[in-house]
XYZ file of C-alpha atoms in Angstrom:
755
model
C 2.753 -1.944 41.220
C 6.460 -2.475 40.536
C 5.764 -3.934 37.201
C 3.628 -1.026 36.241
C 6.439 1.632 37.263
C 8.799 -0.306 35.109
C 6.580 -0.022 32.047
C 6.381 3.621 32.650
C 9.879 3.929 32.898
C 10.440 2.326 29.680
C 7.817 4.544 27.845
C 9.259 7.532 29.159
C 12.884 6.522 27.999
C 11.472 5.214 24.495
C 12.048 6.810 21.219
C 8.322 6.855 20.928
C 7.844 9.356 23.554
C 10.788 10.868 22.415
C 9.207 11.469 19.083
C 6.268 12.791 20.717
C 8.476 15.342 22.534
C 9.841 16.254 19.155
C 6.397 17.112 17.851
C 5.196 18.597 21.016
C 8.352 20.911 20.958
C 8.148 21.718 17.147
C 4.717 22.848 17.535
C 4.702 24.572 20.821
C 8.132 26.740 20.324
C 6.785 28.732 17.516
C 3.348 29.672 19.411
C 5.354 31.058 22.337
C 8.078 32.570 20.549
C 5.902 34.540 18.055
C 3.548 35.459 20.839
C 6.367 37.125 22.793
C 7.728 38.641 19.680
C 4.483 40.175 18.507
C 3.910 38.194 15.503
C 1.281 35.693 16.835
C -0.809 35.880 13.739
C 2.067 33.871 11.874
C 2.075 31.275 14.478
C -0.680 28.764 13.170
C 0.817 28.466 9.576
C 4.385 27.697 11.184
C 2.612 25.103 13.601
C 0.634 23.665 10.654
C 4.159 23.114 8.723
C 5.844 21.614 11.468
C 2.771 19.217 12.362
C 2.427 18.396 8.635
C 5.803 17.264 8.073
C 6.150 15.062 11.438
C 5.028 11.917 9.885
C 8.301 11.283 8.018
C 10.447 11.421 10.805
C 10.771 7.597 11.678
C 13.511 5.330 12.457
C 16.228 4.458 9.676
C 18.715 5.979 7.647
C 19.283 9.729 8.681
C 19.651 10.718 5.184
C 16.236 9.029 3.830
C 14.510 10.744 6.942
C 15.903 14.246 5.815
C 15.139 13.546 2.173
C 11.419 12.256 3.364
C 10.710 15.593 5.308
C 11.992 17.680 2.464
C 10.044 16.036 -0.040
C 6.795 16.444 2.348
C 7.544 20.138 2.616
C 7.555 20.761 -1.046
C 4.620 18.325 -1.383
C 2.354 20.074 1.414
C 2.973 23.527 -0.019
C 1.870 22.589 -3.572
C -1.170 20.635 -2.135
C -2.250 23.354 0.042
C -1.783 26.165 -2.495
C -3.802 24.426 -5.184
C -6.618 23.835 -2.823
C -6.696 27.089 -1.338
C -6.874 28.693 -4.788
C -9.758 26.130 -5.918
C -11.993 26.976 -2.815
C -13.944 29.402 -4.436
C -14.677 27.217 -7.448
C -16.726 24.232 -6.314
C -16.259 22.080 -9.550
C -12.955 22.868 -9.821
C -12.542 22.171 -5.958
C -13.978 18.687 -6.121
C -11.772 17.670 -9.447
C -8.545 19.016 -7.636
C -9.470 16.711 -4.422
C -9.956 13.807 -6.698
C -7.096 14.110 -8.503
C -4.753 15.085 -5.371
C -6.267 12.118 -3.372
C -5.743 9.584 -6.216
C -2.135 10.838 -7.141
C -0.762 11.280 -3.608
C -2.444 8.052 -2.128
C -0.597 6.198 -5.136
C 2.882 7.363 -3.747
C 2.527 4.668 -1.180
C 3.713 1.952 -3.784
C 7.190 3.146 -3.021
C 7.188 1.754 0.565
C 6.427 2.594 4.042
C 8.318 5.863 4.416
C 6.739 6.841 0.932
C 3.260 5.995 2.515
C 3.938 8.412 5.342
C 4.993 11.352 3.095
C 1.900 10.526 1.258
C -0.106 10.906 4.680
C 1.248 14.200 4.983
C -0.028 15.395 1.620
C -3.343 13.900 2.255
C -3.264 15.894 5.534
C -2.324 19.130 4.138
C -5.365 18.890 1.514
C -7.557 18.347 4.682
C -6.194 21.065 7.046
C -6.538 23.537 3.994
C -10.180 23.570 4.360
C -9.777 25.001 7.668
C -7.759 27.809 6.563
C -9.450 31.099 5.325
C -7.161 33.070 2.937
C -8.953 35.244 0.355
C -6.041 36.766 -1.667
C -3.098 35.271 -3.648
C -0.646 37.297 -1.347
C -2.343 35.812 1.899
C -1.957 32.112 0.268
C 1.641 32.783 -0.813
C 2.420 34.247 2.733
C 0.727 31.207 4.571
C 2.277 28.497 2.324
C 5.685 30.264 2.751
C 5.459 30.360 6.614
C 4.581 26.527 6.238
C 7.728 25.860 4.591
C 9.417 27.634 7.442
C 7.365 25.566 9.948
C 8.343 22.164 8.070
C 12.442 23.418 8.144
C 11.671 24.485 11.700
C 10.537 20.770 12.578
C 13.481 19.333 10.500
C 15.890 21.409 12.924
C 14.292 19.854 15.809
C 14.611 16.473 14.638
C 18.403 17.125 13.834
C 18.946 18.768 17.125
C 17.259 15.511 18.808
C 19.419 13.212 16.516
C 22.601 14.903 17.860
C 21.501 14.836 21.403
C 20.515 11.403 21.456
C 22.031 9.621 18.470
C 21.493 5.979 19.602
C 17.997 6.340 20.848
C 16.127 5.099 17.933
C 18.829 2.585 16.904
C 18.578 1.075 20.732
C 14.653 1.063 20.560
C 14.740 -0.986 17.466
C 17.166 -3.330 18.916
C 15.107 -3.502 22.206
C 11.738 -4.091 20.264
C 13.541 -6.822 18.210
C 15.012 -8.771 21.423
C 11.485 -8.168 23.082
C 10.000 -9.852 20.106
C 12.440 -12.597 19.705
C 11.999 -13.622 23.402
C 8.251 -13.839 23.021
C 8.774 -15.924 19.859
C 11.522 -18.104 21.547
C 8.567 -18.863 24.582
C 6.101 -19.540 21.948
C 8.050 -22.173 20.202
C 8.523 -23.624 23.968
C 4.575 -24.366 24.024
C 4.768 -25.935 20.877
C 7.114 -28.523 21.894
C 4.983 -30.347 24.314
C 1.409 -29.272 23.805
C -0.115 -30.594 20.867
C -3.832 -29.488 21.773
C -3.281 -25.541 20.641
C -0.737 -26.113 17.772
C -2.714 -24.570 15.092
C -3.539 -21.287 17.088
C 0.007 -20.881 18.153
C 1.403 -21.387 14.615
C -1.127 -18.396 13.633
C 0.411 -16.234 16.491
C 3.767 -17.140 15.227
C 2.852 -15.666 11.858
C 2.392 -12.181 13.149
C 5.672 -12.401 15.461
C 7.788 -13.572 12.556
C 6.474 -10.450 10.372
C 7.173 -8.032 13.124
C 10.563 -9.314 13.834
C 11.489 -9.356 9.884
C 10.249 -5.685 9.839
C 12.591 -4.810 12.629
C 15.540 -6.315 11.152
C 14.934 -4.422 7.811
C 14.905 -1.355 9.567
C 18.093 -1.994 11.376
C 19.938 -3.081 8.319
C 18.980 0.004 6.545
C 20.010 2.180 9.635
C 23.258 0.098 10.645
C 24.572 -1.011 7.385
C 23.799 1.810 4.879
C 25.563 4.839 6.670
C 29.230 3.775 7.228
C 31.590 6.644 7.534
C 34.658 6.768 5.693
C 36.633 6.316 8.960
C 34.668 3.200 9.490
C 32.211 2.360 12.240
C 32.360 3.939 15.765
C 32.959 1.375 18.676
C 29.128 1.712 19.634
C 28.038 1.198 15.984
C 30.128 -2.057 16.246
C 28.387 -3.092 19.200
C 24.883 -2.412 17.774
C 25.710 -4.267 14.845
C 27.006 -7.133 16.855
C 23.560 -7.227 18.723
C 21.766 -7.197 15.295
C 23.797 -10.026 13.690
C 23.189 -12.029 17.026
C 19.616 -11.659 16.872
C 19.425 -12.530 13.103
C 21.256 -15.806 14.249
C 18.818 -16.314 17.065
C 15.915 -15.801 14.764
C 17.296 -18.146 12.238
C 18.181 -20.856 14.844
C 14.438 -20.361 16.224
C 13.068 -21.147 12.717
C 15.434 -24.039 12.259
C 13.992 -25.744 15.112
C 10.318 -25.506 13.726
C 10.023 -29.421 14.363
C 8.193 -31.866 12.684
C 5.811 -32.195 15.598
C 4.085 -35.196 14.284
C 7.438 -36.863 14.305
C 8.134 -35.897 17.674
C 4.872 -37.093 18.887
C 5.425 -40.339 17.665
C 8.953 -40.657 18.928
C 8.252 -39.636 22.418
C 4.523 -40.765 22.830
C 3.922 -41.045 26.720
C 7.405 -40.015 27.687
C 7.175 -36.398 26.698
C 8.332 -35.501 30.264
C 11.958 -35.964 29.028
C 11.125 -32.820 26.610
C 10.261 -30.373 29.566
C 14.009 -29.630 30.330
C 14.587 -28.533 26.614
C 11.072 -26.549 26.865
C 12.088 -24.812 30.255
C 15.497 -23.644 28.828
C 13.493 -22.143 25.638
C 11.260 -20.341 28.119
C 14.390 -19.239 30.306
C 16.093 -18.030 27.179
C 13.139 -15.981 25.933
C 12.877 -14.438 29.468
C 16.321 -13.249 29.253
C 16.201 -11.852 25.937
C 13.005 -9.942 27.171
C 14.933 -8.683 30.124
C 18.105 -7.562 28.059
C 15.438 -5.773 25.695
C 14.567 -3.739 29.016
C 18.294 -3.008 29.844
C 19.115 -1.590 26.615
C 16.539 1.404 27.262
C 17.186 1.329 31.126
C 20.781 1.062 31.187
C 20.870 -1.513 34.197
C 23.416 -4.005 34.773
C 23.275 -7.377 32.793
C 21.473 -9.900 34.909
C 23.279 -13.127 36.120
C 23.831 -15.889 33.623
C 23.649 -18.882 36.093
C 20.006 -19.554 35.606
C 20.801 -20.153 31.764
C 23.860 -22.279 32.469
C 21.973 -24.190 35.206
C 18.892 -24.822 32.501
C 21.315 -25.850 29.826
C 22.775 -28.323 32.023
C 19.378 -30.133 32.946
C 18.670 -30.062 29.358
C 22.175 -32.256 28.671
C 21.338 -34.542 31.901
C 17.561 -35.062 30.135
C 19.408 -37.074 27.370
C 21.297 -39.394 29.806
C 18.002 -39.825 31.741
C 16.108 -40.871 28.361
C 18.571 -43.264 27.497
C 18.861 -44.785 30.951
C 15.311 -45.030 31.191
C 14.047 -46.298 27.684
C 17.647 -48.030 26.887
C 19.520 -48.390 23.359
C 18.586 -49.378 20.605
C 14.949 -48.324 21.401
C 16.043 -44.942 22.784
C 18.392 -43.973 19.790
C 15.957 -41.904 17.740
C 14.768 -40.145 20.484
C 18.263 -39.326 22.048
C 19.442 -38.163 18.653
C 16.166 -35.753 18.590
C 17.238 -34.401 22.080
C 20.967 -34.065 21.189
C 19.831 -32.112 17.856
C 17.650 -30.086 20.021
C 20.471 -29.458 22.754
C 23.062 -28.283 20.065
C 20.643 -25.929 18.757
C 19.700 -24.550 22.133
C 23.630 -24.470 22.829
C 24.110 -22.253 19.945
C 21.100 -19.793 20.840
C 22.837 -19.490 24.304
C 26.266 -18.868 22.717
C 24.387 -15.873 20.800
C 22.637 -14.677 23.697
C 25.784 -14.778 25.549
C 27.365 -12.797 22.872
C 24.572 -10.137 23.328
C 25.376 -10.016 26.878
C 29.179 -9.460 26.653
C 28.251 -6.482 24.182
C 25.881 -5.048 26.409
C 28.548 -5.504 29.598
C 31.135 -3.361 27.312
C 33.354 -6.706 27.233
C 36.394 -5.349 24.989
C 36.752 -8.477 22.689
C 32.854 -8.609 22.204
C 32.887 -5.276 20.448
C 34.853 -5.965 17.203
C 33.239 -7.067 13.991
C 34.514 -7.342 10.359
C 31.953 -6.844 7.773
C 33.063 -5.445 4.358
C 30.991 -2.783 2.812
C 30.317 -4.684 -0.523
C 29.161 -7.568 1.234
C 27.005 -5.637 3.820
C 25.369 -3.946 0.978
C 24.046 -7.418 -0.316
C 21.927 -7.631 3.071
C 19.880 -4.195 2.242
C 16.765 -4.556 0.590
C 16.867 -1.521 -1.752
C 13.548 0.405 -2.284
C 13.010 0.686 -5.999
C 11.875 4.549 -6.867
C 11.781 4.401 -10.608
C 8.857 5.773 -12.558
C 7.894 2.151 -13.655
C 6.864 1.166 -10.352
C 4.366 3.544 -10.365
C 3.471 2.744 -14.231
C 3.040 -1.033 -12.923
C 0.396 -0.375 -10.292
C -1.690 1.687 -12.730
C -3.932 -1.283 -13.127
C -7.268 -2.718 -11.712
C -5.369 -5.890 -10.079
C -3.087 -3.379 -8.281
C -4.206 -3.199 -4.589
C -2.785 0.339 -4.046
C -4.640 1.554 -7.289
C -8.065 0.325 -6.320
C -7.309 1.825 -2.629
C -6.294 5.271 -4.233
C -9.354 5.361 -6.465
C -11.603 4.209 -3.430
C -10.106 6.950 -1.108
C -10.803 9.559 -3.903
C -14.422 8.575 -4.392
C -14.947 8.658 -0.520
C -13.088 11.919 0.097
C -15.280 13.764 -2.718
C -18.416 12.126 -1.414
C -17.891 12.806 2.007
C -17.284 16.603 1.242
C -20.297 16.647 -0.982
C -22.353 15.285 1.916
C -20.951 18.141 4.116
C -21.981 20.871 1.515
C -25.479 19.073 1.271
C -26.259 18.940 4.959
C -24.369 22.230 5.884
C -22.055 20.322 8.248
C -19.923 22.659 10.352
C -16.613 21.076 10.313
C -16.640 18.767 7.189
C -12.864 18.493 7.242
C -13.232 16.543 10.591
C -15.103 14.076 8.436
C -12.056 13.983 5.464
C -9.548 13.858 8.584
C -11.267 10.587 9.936
C -11.610 8.985 6.242
C -7.740 9.715 5.497
C -6.584 8.536 9.006
C -8.150 5.192 9.162
C -8.881 4.228 5.557
C -6.347 1.580 4.443
C -6.231 -1.000 1.529
C -7.630 -3.711 3.457
C -11.010 -4.053 5.017
C -10.162 -5.696 8.030
C -7.246 -2.641 9.168
C -9.806 -0.175 8.046
C -12.643 -1.778 10.065
C -10.343 -2.341 13.319
C -8.888 1.218 13.313
C -12.437 2.749 12.636
C -13.482 0.744 15.739
C -10.491 1.958 17.783
C -10.938 5.640 16.446
C -14.538 5.719 17.452
C -14.080 4.249 21.065
C -11.135 6.398 21.550
C -13.010 9.673 20.507
C -15.843 8.674 22.806
C -13.464 8.051 25.662
C -11.653 11.127 24.944
C -14.906 13.344 24.818
C -15.945 12.014 27.902
C -12.561 12.928 29.765
C -12.816 16.363 27.836
C -16.321 16.943 29.430
C -15.336 15.855 32.724
C -12.267 18.669 32.786
C -14.814 21.321 31.401
C -17.195 20.496 34.334
C -14.280 20.851 36.644
C -12.880 23.765 35.610
C -13.046 26.684 32.864
C -9.530 27.541 33.033
C -7.853 28.465 29.870
C -4.367 28.048 31.333
C -5.275 24.347 32.157
C -6.974 23.645 28.707
C -3.566 24.758 27.093
C -1.445 22.523 29.425
C -3.610 19.794 28.523
C -3.815 20.420 25.199
C 0.158 20.115 24.799
C 0.524 17.325 27.065
C -2.244 14.877 25.614
C -0.834 15.870 22.050
C 2.776 14.901 22.900
C 1.365 11.568 24.383
C -1.076 10.976 21.529
C 1.967 10.932 19.124
C 4.218 8.560 21.543
C 1.472 6.210 21.873
C 0.175 6.500 17.994
C 2.160 3.297 16.966
C 1.595 1.270 20.059
C -2.108 2.004 20.980
C -4.213 3.647 18.270
C -7.267 3.605 20.782
C -5.462 5.625 23.436
C -3.845 7.878 20.891
C -7.329 8.746 19.531
C -8.624 9.633 22.955
C -5.551 11.829 23.752
C -5.619 13.685 20.284
C -9.557 14.166 20.883
C -8.872 15.800 24.113
C -6.390 18.042 22.658
C -8.275 19.028 19.700
C -11.253 20.043 22.106
C -9.272 22.160 24.239
C -7.395 23.863 21.104
C -10.908 24.525 19.846
C -12.064 25.934 23.127
C -9.725 28.797 22.628
C -11.700 29.592 19.276
C -15.019 28.527 20.413
C -16.060 29.080 24.271
C -18.760 26.394 24.047
C -16.563 23.171 24.664
C -19.491 21.001 24.638
C -20.497 22.143 20.902
C -16.651 21.400 20.030
C -17.031 17.777 21.584
C -20.460 17.156 20.223
C -19.334 17.919 16.701
C -15.932 16.106 17.241
C -17.805 12.843 18.085
C -20.566 13.137 15.092
C -17.994 13.847 12.670
C -15.716 10.666 13.579
C -18.616 8.440 13.200
C -19.676 9.746 10.036
C -16.069 9.488 8.603
C -15.591 5.902 10.029
C -18.814 4.770 8.559
C -18.064 6.049 5.102
C -14.329 4.572 5.350
C -15.765 1.265 6.334
C -18.610 1.086 3.852
C -16.496 2.185 0.938
C -13.857 -0.266 1.578
C -16.721 -3.080 1.513
C -18.444 -1.735 -1.643
C -16.209 0.162 -3.566
C -13.704 -2.005 -5.804
C -13.012 -4.006 -2.749
C -9.777 -5.844 -2.518
C -10.170 -9.117 -0.918
C -6.787 -10.654 0.364
C -7.876 -14.103 -0.784
C -7.774 -12.865 -4.354
C -4.394 -10.902 -3.677
C -2.081 -13.868 -2.718
C -0.634 -14.609 -6.136
C 2.504 -12.561 -6.387
C 3.267 -12.813 -2.671
C 3.097 -16.773 -2.912
C 4.931 -16.691 -6.225
C 7.610 -14.864 -4.593
C 7.841 -17.219 -1.573
C 7.979 -20.183 -3.652
C 10.868 -18.403 -5.754
C 12.872 -17.806 -2.651
C 12.263 -21.102 -0.935
C 13.782 -22.427 -3.904
C 16.608 -19.904 -4.139
C 17.241 -20.819 -0.241
C 17.221 -24.521 -0.799
C 19.869 -24.396 -3.475
C 22.014 -22.134 -1.435
C 21.949 -24.698 1.361
C 23.090 -27.118 -1.076
C 25.903 -24.983 -2.083
C 26.508 -24.255 1.723
C 27.066 -28.168 2.299
C 29.544 -28.310 -0.559
C 31.767 -25.387 0.702
C 30.696 -23.678 3.764
C 33.802 -21.342 3.959
C 33.184 -20.249 0.283
C 29.184 -20.024 -0.002
C 28.408 -18.718 3.717
C 27.735 -15.104 2.429
C 25.540 -16.182 -0.191
C 23.718 -18.426 1.949
C 22.768 -15.634 4.424
C 21.552 -13.417 1.619
C 19.267 -16.260 0.571
C 18.061 -16.860 3.995
C 17.360 -13.159 4.384
C 15.314 -13.377 1.121
C 13.454 -16.193 1.890
C 12.697 -15.196 5.823
C 11.209 -11.784 4.103
C 9.006 -13.417 1.622
C 7.669 -15.635 4.305
C 7.146 -12.903 6.285
C 5.238 -11.075 3.566
C 3.041 -14.199 2.969
C 2.367 -14.455 6.869
C 1.365 -10.758 6.791
C -0.976 -11.325 3.918
C -2.772 -14.078 5.851
C -3.109 -12.110 8.932
C -5.022 -9.627 6.632
C -7.133 -12.369 5.040
C -8.170 -13.208 8.673
C -9.238 -9.566 9.160
C -11.726 -9.719 6.088
C -15.364 -10.738 6.441
C -15.867 -14.257 6.831
C -17.716 -14.423 3.648
C -14.830 -13.123 1.812
C -12.279 -15.455 3.138
C -12.497 -17.712 0.027
C -10.404 -21.112 0.232
C -9.580 -20.275 4.104
C -8.296 -23.679 5.070
C -6.498 -23.999 2.030
C -4.712 -20.876 2.068
C -3.716 -21.350 5.640
C -2.247 -24.826 4.692
C -0.273 -23.338 1.955
C 1.071 -20.452 4.333
C 1.926 -23.145 7.037
C 3.604 -25.553 4.067
C 5.957 -22.552 3.095
C 6.745 -21.668 6.566
C 7.488 -25.367 7.501
C 9.675 -25.639 4.264
C 11.646 -22.676 5.386
C 12.132 -23.908 8.542
C 13.151 -27.276 7.519
C 15.825 -25.808 4.958
C 17.225 -23.602 8.070
C 17.546 -26.541 10.198
C 19.898 -28.241 7.424
C 21.761 -24.887 7.172
C 22.062 -24.326 10.819
C 23.527 -27.877 11.328
C 25.723 -27.449 8.383
C 27.031 -24.047 9.621
C 27.506 -25.246 13.138
C 29.218 -28.743 12.590
C 31.896 -30.494 10.794
C 29.860 -32.587 8.207
C 30.820 -35.207 5.720
C 30.891 -34.614 1.905
C 27.337 -34.346 0.547
C 26.375 -37.616 -1.168
C 24.875 -37.882 -4.798
C 21.611 -38.949 -3.143
C 21.345 -35.684 -1.477
C 21.923 -33.783 -4.867
C 19.259 -35.945 -6.514
C 16.630 -35.295 -3.673
C 17.490 -31.440 -3.585
C 17.189 -31.290 -7.353
C 13.713 -33.288 -6.914
C 12.593 -30.765 -4.503
C 13.691 -27.675 -6.170
C 11.911 -28.951 -9.562
C 8.720 -29.547 -7.451
C 8.733 -25.986 -6.247
C 9.544 -24.955 -9.656
C 6.608 -26.884 -10.886
C 4.364 -25.164 -8.105
C 5.538 -21.726 -9.461
C 5.108 -22.480 -12.992
C 1.306 -23.859 -12.242
C 0.417 -20.790 -10.598
C 2.290 -18.678 -13.014
C 1.003 -20.438 -16.227
C 4.017 -21.507 -17.558
C 5.620 -24.546 -18.633
C 8.050 -27.023 -16.583
C 11.246 -27.918 -18.344
C 13.161 -29.897 -15.798
C 12.139 -33.149 -13.993
C 13.552 -35.745 -12.039
C 11.976 -39.172 -12.408
C 10.074 -40.442 -9.173
C 11.808 -43.692 -9.340
C 15.246 -41.826 -9.066
C 14.029 -39.555 -6.058
C 12.480 -42.438 -4.232
C 15.671 -44.664 -4.714
C 17.970 -41.638 -3.588
C 15.557 -41.349 -0.707
C 16.109 -44.899 0.323
C 19.624 -44.747 0.195
C 19.868 -41.574 2.519
C 17.772 -43.271 5.094
C 19.795 -46.766 4.677
C 23.156 -44.569 5.576
C 21.722 -43.677 9.018
C 20.333 -47.386 9.407
C 23.783 -48.721 8.396
C 25.614 -46.366 11.055
C 22.691 -47.240 13.395
C 23.260 -51.104 12.971
C 27.062 -50.439 13.334
C 26.434 -48.739 16.708
C 24.464 -51.610 17.953
C 26.968 -54.198 16.993
C 29.631 -52.121 18.951
C 27.171 -52.079 22.090
C 26.809 -55.557 21.910
C 30.642 -56.060 21.981
C 30.934 -54.142 25.216
C 31.957 -50.698 23.430
C 29.382 -48.629 25.153
C 31.083 -45.220 25.017
C 30.427 -43.271 22.117
C 32.954 -41.002 20.399
C 32.154 -37.567 18.930
C 33.095 -38.374 15.605
C 30.420 -41.240 15.594
C 27.916 -39.192 17.489
C 28.224 -36.523 14.751
C 28.215 -38.819 12.081
C 24.836 -40.363 13.639
C 23.207 -36.901 14.119
C 23.891 -35.741 10.359
C 22.705 -39.049 8.660
C 19.499 -38.863 10.755
C 18.919 -35.193 10.039
C 19.740 -35.058 6.513
C 17.761 -38.090 5.630
C 14.841 -37.130 7.402
C 14.521 -33.503 6.772
C 15.205 -34.295 2.958
C 12.569 -36.621 3.241
C 10.382 -34.002 4.939
C 11.058 -31.516 2.364
C 10.228 -33.798 -0.348
C 6.892 -34.411 1.142
C 6.199 -30.733 1.977
C 7.114 -29.757 -1.582
C 4.633 -32.378 -2.951
C 1.900 -31.569 -0.715
C 2.702 -27.433 -1.750
C 2.369 -28.279 -5.083
C -1.143 -29.896 -4.883
C -2.319 -27.020 -2.698
C -1.048 -24.357 -4.969
C -2.766 -26.083 -7.844
C -5.990 -25.754 -6.177
C -5.518 -22.450 -5.298
C -4.758 -21.427 -8.671
C -7.989 -23.336 -10.187
C -10.187 -22.267 -7.451
C -9.392 -18.764 -7.012
C -6.383 -17.391 -9.461
C -7.915 -18.679 -12.675
C -11.555 -17.294 -11.757
C -9.925 -13.806 -10.528
C -7.728 -13.489 -13.845
C -11.014 -14.054 -15.975
C -12.437 -11.136 -14.419
C -9.365 -8.822 -15.203
């Protein structure tokens, strides 16, 4: 019960519920105000204007939010005008529907915010069918009132922003810490359990993508809107939490260990890994608790449990050495020590977040030059050439826009032929659930139908209990607020609440609520069926055929990240910024690849061509990013020796192998190569360096020098990590080259032959 109450509190204090309230107020206030002023006949148009322009109101830069809503207002007015003037002429209407649907859908190529503006435009087209205006004057008055409604919603959004300026930021930070905590706990499970690793790896793909999306939105919000007077104290604190969360994410990625090697080293002695696993779990739970505190404004929890778990992890290294004995225990001890160092760094970042949230004075100051911070922003390209580049058959958005246009025209024609009462409900269902990918469309279709049925049953129950219009009005408003609050979190529940709201709103027009419920359910089923069938048969876009550009970008960014790590090794202080930028780009690239794989898993089994091969490609890219991050993390947090010639030779070899994979997939020629003999020789020398240090340590032990000084320990750690990770990267790059060539020959060459 206590847990459910806490979840309810977090929901009611969330920015999602805040957004639901904004939309609720934006809709109900004009109704109430115009009713009391005696101008209620103008209220529906104002309400429609407010409702249509709410989608663009999402977290991010305030300037971009305002621009999105203003563009949305202009677009919805224009589309509504065109549809209302075209309605008397069926051929013209069908043509306008097709053109508007295609053109507006294609706007989505400009990113997520643009896709919401696009949705507003499509929604305005559908709602225009419910509007009865016969004269030009009536049409112009209606769209003018819609514009006023849009401006009114912008004012409401602005007021909410001023009343709670940090709510969206805190919610994003809270979501980021929650996801990061879950990710850290998932990594803990991978350490000792080898039976379900593949399934858990697939879980990590979704989490990585969600975390990267949160980081991107936070970067846009916190880095792009710096005032002339500098950041406020609170903005400094939020930025510190963001930077620490990014560092935590990199550290988690850096310890994507060579689990086969771990299994081989520890064998039957995995009990010595349990302390490290437990520390990861405790730190993950602590991050989740901190995510809740950001919303609840409670006290920061005690840190003793963290320090005790860290102490136990340190003791496990000593216990391992005492049990296995040197020199046999050396490799395992170095693995545990490297793992401990990484967890110590993780704990340092968590304690930084704790200090910020506890309002410790010295924790809330950060220095980041504006020209440096701008390099971490992913700028959306808004030029016309982006649209032109997508104007071809191979573009997923082009095919989706064309598919949606055909589905909309077909659905409207079907409604005309069979004289369906509310055809626009069918159109609305198609617009809401149809997505570029078949899997997501099918999932949303299922949730929509189930949600609508649940909402219909609840509405029937309420109608049977009471026929009170006041109750209907209250339930319509409350259910609408909660529906918009849950829209991103639980689409099924949102669909149920929207159905309840619509049923009671229509009850004011049509007293027979059961008839409204009946048509709502039937139209939803028809619209969902059309959407799913259209995605399957009309210019289908299967994910296995769409991976080329995403994979090319991942290969390119992996190579850049590798070379940036090489430069970091040469001069950490000088090359830290360029390394961080390369790291960010590599993480985003792998996140996009992971997201593409997630979409692939939602496609029909028969369309998942070369599934195991693609899974291997995604896993190899993911592991390569992690291995590079591990080297970069070690360099950034330890005093290291100068990079050896052998290190540079092998980096060049790995980079060239990645370039060969890229060129093979892109049908270009390779120009730079490193001979196999040179690379193998360099690898042997790197391993020899570790072996020499290990042998020297054995000699010291034999002479009675058991105590290990810090310098020797760091030298052993560095030699072991660099030698093994470089060898690991070399193997990964070679396997990636092979799998990429198979993917190109089995899918890409065949696909490009079609186009």
